[in-house]
Amino acid sequence: MAEKSAIEWTDATWNIVTGCSLVSPACTNCYAMRLAGTRMKGHASRRGLTREVNGKHVWTGEVRVNWEWIELPFQWARARKIFVAAHGDLFHAALSMSEIATIFAVMVAAHHLRGHVFQVLTKRAERMREVLSDPDFWAQVNAEAGAHVLERTDALARRRDDARATLGEYGADNPPPGIWLGVTVEDPQRADERIPELLATSAAFRFVSCEPLLGAIPWKRWLPTARPAKRPDGTPFLAPLFYMTKCEHCGWVGSGELCGTDSWGDDSDIFCPSCHQSIRGDELPSLDLVIAGGESGPGARSTPIALFRSLRDQCAAAGVAFDFKQWGEWIDADQFLALVAPERVAAGPLTFVGATKLGVDCLAACEHHSDGSSSLRVGKRRAGRLLDGREHNGLREVGR
Ligand code: SF4
């Protein structure tokens, strides 16, 4: 169990659930599966979770709740961001609603008592929405979280009815603070499937993780649009022009900009781009954060730089925080050359022969994309996390 995490966007991992099964292309090189079959295979939390098939370690489908770690968040005194079930999926069908509620209750109580922020990332967005819409789920969460808080609050505070001893009643209409919900989105199909489910789930904070980013996603649909404006006191802000909206006829979800109207006044007619009926255009919540990155580890796939740039620029236009986590194993060839030999890039275009001289075997480590860009396999450490020469630290910004 890692208190400190090597994952760049969190402070600690809480592997309360281990074991999983592949669900979409982003899972192909699942790091958790490889680890469970190699370095961690003798550990009680991973034993028997994988089997060897043609020299590869694959999940057996067994999912384990590591109950011996259920109290860990209470033992971590300093407030931190905690990634929940980094080596599994909290909303896997093998977990009962009651088990998930018990884990949620610890998150609710540990946020209340310790100030931790829990990051829950899933590829099973539909199950997440179903579970978090169920009143029975919240009844159990509230009861168990209340018991945790009472148990850890001293008698004097209880007599004084200290704020520490009281906890809100949470539910689908009143999500608990301190729990972020996110979905992995790697391509257009997964965006279509998972983002509407995330937006339909009650949450204090919603994020999308595009890691690895494997296909061009029409981000314009999934992000509201905004324009720079100034408040009366002169401070700048992004004024929303088009909100996220849902068609009450066919269930289409997306940015209002695509609904074929330029006005959100009461009298305006807006039409669903899917069923073409006139819709009310009720406002949906938007995403709070998008995290993007390339893949690392054996078999890592490369991502054309245009996919990252498009996402970054549309997040900026929408006023949504953007975090570029890492390039991963592969980096855009031009970005790498600018990184290691900026003086040579300034002198004129570099060829791949130039890259070879810089220590990269381009024949073995170059991939050309259909848009004309190329990626070099230089390893995660050398590739770093600069996109067009700068860091994008949306995660730290929202953390503040
Ligand atoms: S959902 Fe996550 S843990 Fe499960 S197989 Fe996919 S990548 Fe691995």
Coordinates of C-alpha atoms and ligand atoms in Angstrom, one line a residue:
M1 CA 0.0 0.0 0.0
A2 CA 1.6 3.2 -1.1
E3 CA 1.2 6.2 1.1
K4 CA 3.4 8.2 -1.3
S5 CA 2.5 7.8 -4.9
A6 CA 4.7 7.8 -8.1
I7 CA 1.6 8.9 -10.0
E8 CA 2.3 12.5 -11.0
W9 CA -1.2 13.8 -10.3
T10 CA -1.8 12.6 -6.8
D11 CA -0.1 12.4 -3.4
A12 CA -1.0 8.9 -2.3
T13 CA -2.7 5.8 -3.6
W14 CA -5.2 3.7 -1.6
N15 CA -5.4 0.3 -3.3
I16 CA -8.5 -0.7 -1.4
V17 CA -9.5 -2.7 -4.6
T18 CA -7.2 -4.8 -6.7
G19 CA -7.9 -7.0 -9.7
C20 CA -9.9 -6.1 -12.8
S21 CA -10.8 -7.2 -16.3
L22 CA -10.1 -5.4 -19.6
V23 CA -12.9 -3.1 -20.7
S24 CA -11.6 -1.0 -23.6
P25 CA -8.5 -0.2 -25.7
A26 CA -6.9 2.0 -22.9
C27 CA -6.6 -1.3 -20.9
T28 CA -4.4 -3.1 -23.4
N29 CA -1.1 -2.4 -21.7
C30 CA -2.6 -2.3 -18.2
Y31 CA 0.2 -1.5 -15.8
A32 CA -1.7 -2.9 -12.8
M33 CA -2.2 -6.2 -14.5
R34 CA 1.5 -6.5 -15.4
L35 CA 2.5 -5.6 -11.8
A36 CA 0.0 -8.1 -10.3
G37 CA 1.6 -10.8 -12.5
T38 CA 5.2 -10.0 -11.8
R39 CA 6.7 -7.9 -9.0
M40 CA 3.6 -8.0 -6.8
K41 CA 2.4 -11.5 -7.6
G42 CA 3.4 -12.9 -4.2
H43 CA 1.6 -10.1 -2.3
A44 CA -1.7 -11.0 -0.6
S45 CA -3.4 -8.2 -2.4
R46 CA -2.5 -9.5 -5.8
R47 CA -2.0 -13.3 -5.3
G48 CA -4.1 -15.3 -7.9
L49 CA -5.4 -12.2 -9.7
T50 CA -3.6 -12.9 -12.9
R51 CA -2.6 -16.0 -14.9
E52 CA 0.0 -16.4 -17.7
V53 CA -1.2 -16.7 -21.2
N54 CA 1.3 -17.0 -24.1
G55 CA 4.0 -15.4 -21.8
K56 CA 1.7 -12.5 -20.8
H57 CA 0.1 -11.9 -17.5
V58 CA -3.7 -11.4 -17.8
W59 CA -6.4 -10.7 -15.2
T60 CA -8.4 -13.8 -14.1
G61 CA -11.4 -11.5 -13.5
E62 CA -11.3 -11.9 -9.7
V63 CA -11.6 -8.6 -7.9
R64 CA -10.5 -8.2 -4.3
V65 CA -11.4 -5.7 -1.6
N66 CA -8.4 -5.3 0.7
W67 CA -10.3 -4.8 3.9
E68 CA -7.1 -4.7 5.9
W69 CA -6.5 -1.3 4.4
I70 CA -9.9 0.2 4.9
E71 CA -8.9 2.4 7.8
L72 CA -5.7 3.7 6.2
P73 CA -7.0 7.2 5.2
F74 CA -7.8 7.9 8.9
Q75 CA -4.2 7.1 9.8
W76 CA -2.8 9.6 7.3
A77 CA -2.7 12.8 9.4
R78 CA -1.7 15.3 6.8
A79 CA -4.4 16.2 4.2
R80 CA -3.5 14.8 0.8
K81 CA -5.0 13.9 -2.6
I82 CA -5.6 10.2 -2.6
F83 CA -6.0 8.1 -5.8
V84 CA -8.6 5.4 -5.0
A85 CA -8.1 1.9 -6.5
A86 CA -5.3 2.8 -8.8
H87 CA -4.8 -0.9 -9.5
G88 CA -8.4 -1.8 -10.1
D89 CA -11.8 -0.2 -10.8
L90 CA -14.1 0.7 -7.9
F91 CA -17.1 0.3 -10.1
H92 CA -16.3 -3.1 -11.4
A93 CA -19.4 -5.4 -11.6
A94 CA -17.8 -7.8 -9.2
L95 CA -18.1 -5.3 -6.3
S96 CA -21.5 -5.1 -4.6
M97 CA -23.2 -1.8 -4.0
S98 CA -22.8 -2.3 -0.3
E99 CA -19.0 -2.8 -0.6
I100 CA -18.7 0.4 -2.6
A101 CA -20.8 2.2 0.0
T102 CA -18.5 1.1 2.8
I103 CA -15.5 2.4 0.9
F104 CA -17.4 5.7 0.1
A105 CA -18.3 6.1 3.8
V106 CA -14.6 6.0 4.7
M107 CA -13.9 8.7 2.0
V108 CA -16.7 10.9 3.3
A109 CA -15.6 10.6 6.9
A110 CA -11.8 10.9 6.2
H111 CA -12.5 14.1 4.2
H112 CA -14.5 15.5 7.1
L113 CA -11.9 14.6 9.7
R114 CA -8.6 14.8 7.9
G115 CA -9.3 17.0 4.8
H116 CA -8.2 14.4 2.3
V117 CA -9.4 14.7 -1.3
F118 CA -10.2 11.4 -3.0
Q119 CA -9.8 10.9 -6.7
V120 CA -12.0 8.1 -8.1
L121 CA -11.3 7.2 -11.8
T122 CA -13.3 4.6 -13.6
K123 CA -13.9 3.1 -17.0
R124 CA -17.3 1.8 -15.8
A125 CA -19.1 5.1 -15.9
E126 CA -22.6 3.6 -16.3
R127 CA -22.2 1.5 -13.2
M128 CA -20.9 4.6 -11.3
R129 CA -24.0 6.6 -12.3
E130 CA -26.3 3.8 -11.4
V131 CA -24.8 3.2 -7.9
L132 CA -24.5 6.9 -7.1
S133 CA -28.2 7.5 -8.0
D134 CA -29.5 4.8 -5.6
P135 CA -31.0 6.2 -2.3
D136 CA -30.1 2.9 -0.5
F137 CA -26.5 3.5 -1.4
W138 CA -26.5 6.9 0.2
A139 CA -28.4 5.7 3.2
Q140 CA -25.6 3.2 3.9
V141 CA -22.8 5.8 3.2
N142 CA -24.4 8.4 5.6
A143 CA -24.9 5.8 8.4
E144 CA -21.4 4.3 8.2
A145 CA -19.7 7.7 7.7
G146 CA -21.5 9.1 10.7
A147 CA -20.4 6.1 12.8
H148 CA -16.7 6.7 11.7
V149 CA -16.9 10.3 12.7
L150 CA -18.5 9.7 16.0
E151 CA -16.0 6.9 16.8
R152 CA -13.1 9.3 16.2
T153 CA -14.5 12.3 17.9
D154 CA -13.9 12.6 21.6
A155 CA -16.7 12.6 24.1
L156 CA -16.2 16.3 25.0
A157 CA -16.7 17.3 21.3
R158 CA -19.8 15.1 21.1
R159 CA -21.3 16.8 24.2
R160 CA -20.5 20.2 22.8
D161 CA -22.0 19.1 19.5
D162 CA -18.7 20.1 17.9
A163 CA -18.8 20.5 14.1
R164 CA -16.4 17.6 13.9
A165 CA -19.0 15.4 15.4
T166 CA -21.7 16.3 12.9
L167 CA -21.7 15.3 9.3
G168 CA -24.0 16.3 6.4
E169 CA -26.6 14.0 4.8
Y170 CA -25.3 13.2 1.4
G171 CA -27.2 11.9 -1.6
A172 CA -27.6 12.1 -5.4
D173 CA -28.7 15.7 -5.0
N174 CA -26.1 16.6 -2.4
P175 CA -22.8 15.1 -3.3
P176 CA -20.1 15.0 -0.6
P177 CA -17.2 17.4 -0.9
G178 CA -13.8 15.9 -1.1
I179 CA -14.6 13.2 -3.6
W180 CA -13.7 13.7 -7.3
L181 CA -15.3 11.5 -9.9
G182 CA -13.5 10.9 -13.2
V183 CA -13.7 8.7 -16.3
T184 CA -11.0 7.6 -18.6
V185 CA -11.6 8.6 -22.2
E186 CA -9.2 7.4 -24.9
D187 CA -11.1 7.8 -28.2
P188 CA -14.4 9.1 -29.6
Q189 CA -16.4 6.0 -28.8
R190 CA -15.4 6.1 -25.1
A191 CA -16.1 9.8 -25.0
D192 CA -19.6 9.2 -26.3
E193 CA -20.2 6.4 -23.8
R194 CA -18.6 7.8 -20.6
I195 CA -18.8 11.6 -20.6
P196 CA -22.6 11.8 -20.6
E197 CA -22.7 9.3 -17.7
L198 CA -20.2 11.4 -15.8
L199 CA -22.2 14.5 -16.4
A200 CA -25.3 12.7 -15.2
T201 CA -23.7 11.6 -12.0
S202 CA -23.9 13.9 -9.0
A203 CA -20.3 15.0 -8.0
A204 CA -18.6 17.8 -6.3
F205 CA -15.8 17.7 -8.9
R206 CA -15.7 16.0 -12.3
F207 CA -12.6 15.2 -14.4
V208 CA -11.7 13.3 -17.5
S209 CA -8.4 11.4 -17.9
C210 CA -7.2 11.0 -21.5
E211 CA -4.3 8.7 -20.9
P212 CA -3.4 7.2 -23.2
L213 CA -5.1 9.4 -25.8
L214 CA -5.6 7.1 -28.7
G215 CA -7.9 8.9 -31.1
A216 CA -9.2 12.4 -32.1
I217 CA -12.1 13.3 -29.9
P218 CA -14.5 16.1 -30.9
W219 CA -13.8 18.1 -27.8
K220 CA -16.0 21.0 -29.0
R221 CA -19.0 18.7 -28.1
W222 CA -17.7 17.9 -24.6
L223 CA -16.6 21.4 -23.5
P224 CA -18.7 24.5 -23.0
T225 CA -17.5 27.6 -24.9
A226 CA -16.7 30.8 -23.2
R227 CA -15.3 34.3 -24.0
P228 CA -12.9 36.5 -22.0
A229 CA -14.8 39.2 -20.1
K230 CA -14.3 41.5 -17.2
R231 CA -16.2 41.9 -13.9
P232 CA -17.3 45.4 -12.8
D233 CA -14.1 45.6 -10.6
G234 CA -12.0 44.9 -13.7
T235 CA -10.9 41.3 -12.9
P236 CA -10.9 39.0 -15.9
F237 CA -13.1 35.9 -16.2
L238 CA -14.4 33.6 -18.8
A239 CA -18.1 34.3 -19.5
P240 CA -20.0 31.2 -20.7
L241 CA -21.5 31.4 -24.1
F242 CA -22.8 27.9 -24.6
Y243 CA -23.4 25.5 -21.8
M244 CA -23.4 21.7 -21.7
T245 CA -26.9 20.6 -22.3
K246 CA -29.1 17.5 -22.6
C247 CA -31.9 16.8 -25.1
E248 CA -35.1 15.8 -23.2
H249 CA -36.3 13.9 -26.3
C250 CA -33.4 11.7 -27.3
G251 CA -30.9 12.1 -24.5
W252 CA -28.2 13.7 -26.6
V253 CA -25.6 15.4 -24.4
G254 CA -23.1 18.0 -25.6
S255 CA -22.2 21.7 -25.8
G256 CA -25.1 24.0 -26.6
E257 CA -23.0 25.5 -29.3
L258 CA -23.8 22.5 -31.5
C259 CA -27.5 22.9 -30.9
G260 CA -27.9 25.4 -33.7
T261 CA -28.7 28.6 -31.8
D262 CA -26.8 31.7 -30.9
S263 CA -28.9 32.7 -28.0
W264 CA -29.9 31.2 -24.7
G265 CA -32.7 33.7 -24.0
D266 CA -36.1 32.4 -22.9
D267 CA -37.6 32.9 -26.4
S268 CA -34.8 31.3 -28.4
D269 CA -35.5 28.1 -30.3
I270 CA -32.7 25.6 -30.1
F271 CA -32.6 22.3 -31.9
C272 CA -31.0 19.0 -30.8
P273 CA -28.3 18.1 -33.4
S274 CA -29.3 14.5 -33.0
C275 CA -33.1 14.3 -33.2
H276 CA -33.6 17.9 -34.6
Q277 CA -36.5 18.6 -32.2
S278 CA -36.8 21.9 -30.4
I279 CA -35.3 21.5 -26.9
R280 CA -35.3 23.6 -23.7
G281 CA -31.5 23.5 -23.4
D282 CA -31.3 22.8 -19.7
E283 CA -27.9 23.5 -18.3
L284 CA -25.8 20.5 -17.3
P285 CA -22.7 20.7 -15.2
S286 CA -19.4 20.9 -17.1
L287 CA -16.1 19.2 -16.6
D288 CA -13.8 20.7 -14.0
L289 CA -10.5 19.3 -15.2
V290 CA -9.0 17.3 -18.1
I291 CA -5.8 15.4 -17.7
A292 CA -3.9 14.2 -20.8
G293 CA -0.8 12.1 -21.3
G294 CA 1.0 9.5 -23.4
E295 CA 1.4 5.9 -22.6
S296 CA 4.4 4.4 -20.8
G297 CA 5.8 0.9 -20.3
P298 CA 6.3 -2.0 -22.7
G299 CA 4.1 -1.9 -25.8
A300 CA 3.3 1.8 -25.3
R301 CA 1.4 3.5 -28.2
S302 CA 2.3 6.9 -29.5
T303 CA 0.0 9.9 -29.7
P304 CA 0.2 12.6 -32.4
I305 CA 0.9 16.0 -30.9
A306 CA -2.1 17.5 -32.6
L307 CA -4.4 15.5 -30.3
F308 CA -2.8 17.1 -27.2
R309 CA -2.7 20.6 -28.7
S310 CA -6.4 20.5 -29.7
L311 CA -7.4 19.4 -26.3
R312 CA -5.3 22.0 -24.6
D313 CA -6.6 24.8 -26.7
Q314 CA -10.2 23.9 -26.3
C315 CA -9.9 23.5 -22.6
A316 CA -8.4 27.1 -22.6
A317 CA -11.4 28.3 -24.7
A318 CA -13.8 26.6 -22.3
G319 CA -12.1 27.8 -19.1
V320 CA -11.6 24.2 -18.1
A321 CA -8.3 23.3 -16.3
F322 CA -5.9 21.3 -18.4
D323 CA -3.1 19.1 -17.1
F324 CA -0.5 17.6 -19.3
K325 CA 0.8 14.8 -17.2
Q326 CA 3.6 13.3 -19.4
W327 CA 4.6 12.4 -22.9
G328 CA 5.2 8.8 -21.8
E329 CA 7.5 6.6 -23.8
W330 CA 7.0 8.6 -27.0
I331 CA 7.5 12.3 -27.7
D332 CA 6.8 14.3 -30.8
A333 CA 10.0 14.4 -32.8
D334 CA 10.1 18.1 -33.2
Q335 CA 9.4 18.7 -29.5
F336 CA 12.2 16.4 -28.6
L337 CA 14.7 18.1 -30.9
A338 CA 13.7 21.5 -29.6
L339 CA 14.3 20.1 -26.1
V340 CA 17.7 18.6 -26.6
A341 CA 19.2 20.9 -29.3
P342 CA 17.3 24.2 -29.4
E343 CA 20.2 26.0 -31.1
R344 CA 20.2 23.5 -33.9
V345 CA 16.4 23.8 -34.4
A346 CA 16.8 27.6 -34.5
A347 CA 19.4 27.2 -37.2
G348 CA 17.0 25.3 -39.5
P349 CA 14.8 22.2 -39.9
L350 CA 16.4 19.1 -38.4
T351 CA 16.3 15.8 -40.2
F352 CA 16.0 12.4 -38.5
V353 CA 19.7 12.0 -39.2
G354 CA 20.1 14.8 -36.7
A355 CA 18.1 13.0 -34.2
T356 CA 20.2 9.9 -34.6
K357 CA 23.3 12.0 -33.8
L358 CA 21.5 13.1 -30.6
G359 CA 21.4 9.6 -29.3
V360 CA 18.1 8.2 -30.6
D361 CA 18.1 5.3 -33.0
C362 CA 15.4 6.7 -35.3
L363 CA 14.9 3.6 -37.4
A364 CA 14.0 1.6 -34.4
A365 CA 12.3 4.3 -32.5
C366 CA 10.3 6.5 -34.9
E367 CA 6.6 6.4 -35.8
H368 CA 5.1 8.5 -38.5
H369 CA 1.5 9.7 -38.2
S370 CA -1.0 10.3 -41.0
D371 CA -1.0 14.1 -40.2
G372 CA 2.7 14.3 -41.1
S373 CA 4.0 14.5 -37.5
S374 CA 6.3 11.8 -36.1
S375 CA 7.0 10.5 -32.6
L376 CA 10.2 9.3 -31.2
R377 CA 10.6 6.6 -28.6
V378 CA 13.0 8.1 -26.1
G379 CA 11.6 6.8 -22.8
K380 CA 9.4 8.5 -20.2
R381 CA 12.2 10.1 -18.3
R382 CA 13.8 11.8 -21.3
A383 CA 10.4 12.7 -22.9
G384 CA 9.3 14.7 -19.8
R385 CA 6.1 16.7 -19.7
L386 CA 6.7 20.0 -21.6
L387 CA 4.1 20.6 -24.3
D388 CA 5.3 23.4 -26.7
G389 CA 8.0 24.4 -24.2
R390 CA 5.8 24.7 -21.1
E391 CA 4.2 22.7 -18.3
H392 CA 0.4 22.6 -18.1
N393 CA -0.4 22.1 -14.4
G394 CA -4.2 22.3 -14.3
L395 CA -4.3 19.7 -11.5
R396 CA -2.1 21.7 -9.2
E397 CA -4.1 24.8 -10.0
V398 CA -7.5 23.3 -9.1
G399 CA -5.8 21.8 -6.1
R400 CA -5.0 25.3 -4.8
Ligands
SF4_1 S1 -9.9 -0.6 -16.0 FE1 -7.9 0.1 -15.3 S2 -7.2 -1.5 -13.9 FE2 -8.9 -2.4 -15.1 S3 -8.0 -3.4 -16.8 FE3 -8.5 -1.4 -17.5 S4 -6.6 -0.2 -17.1 FE4 -6.4 -2.1 -15.9

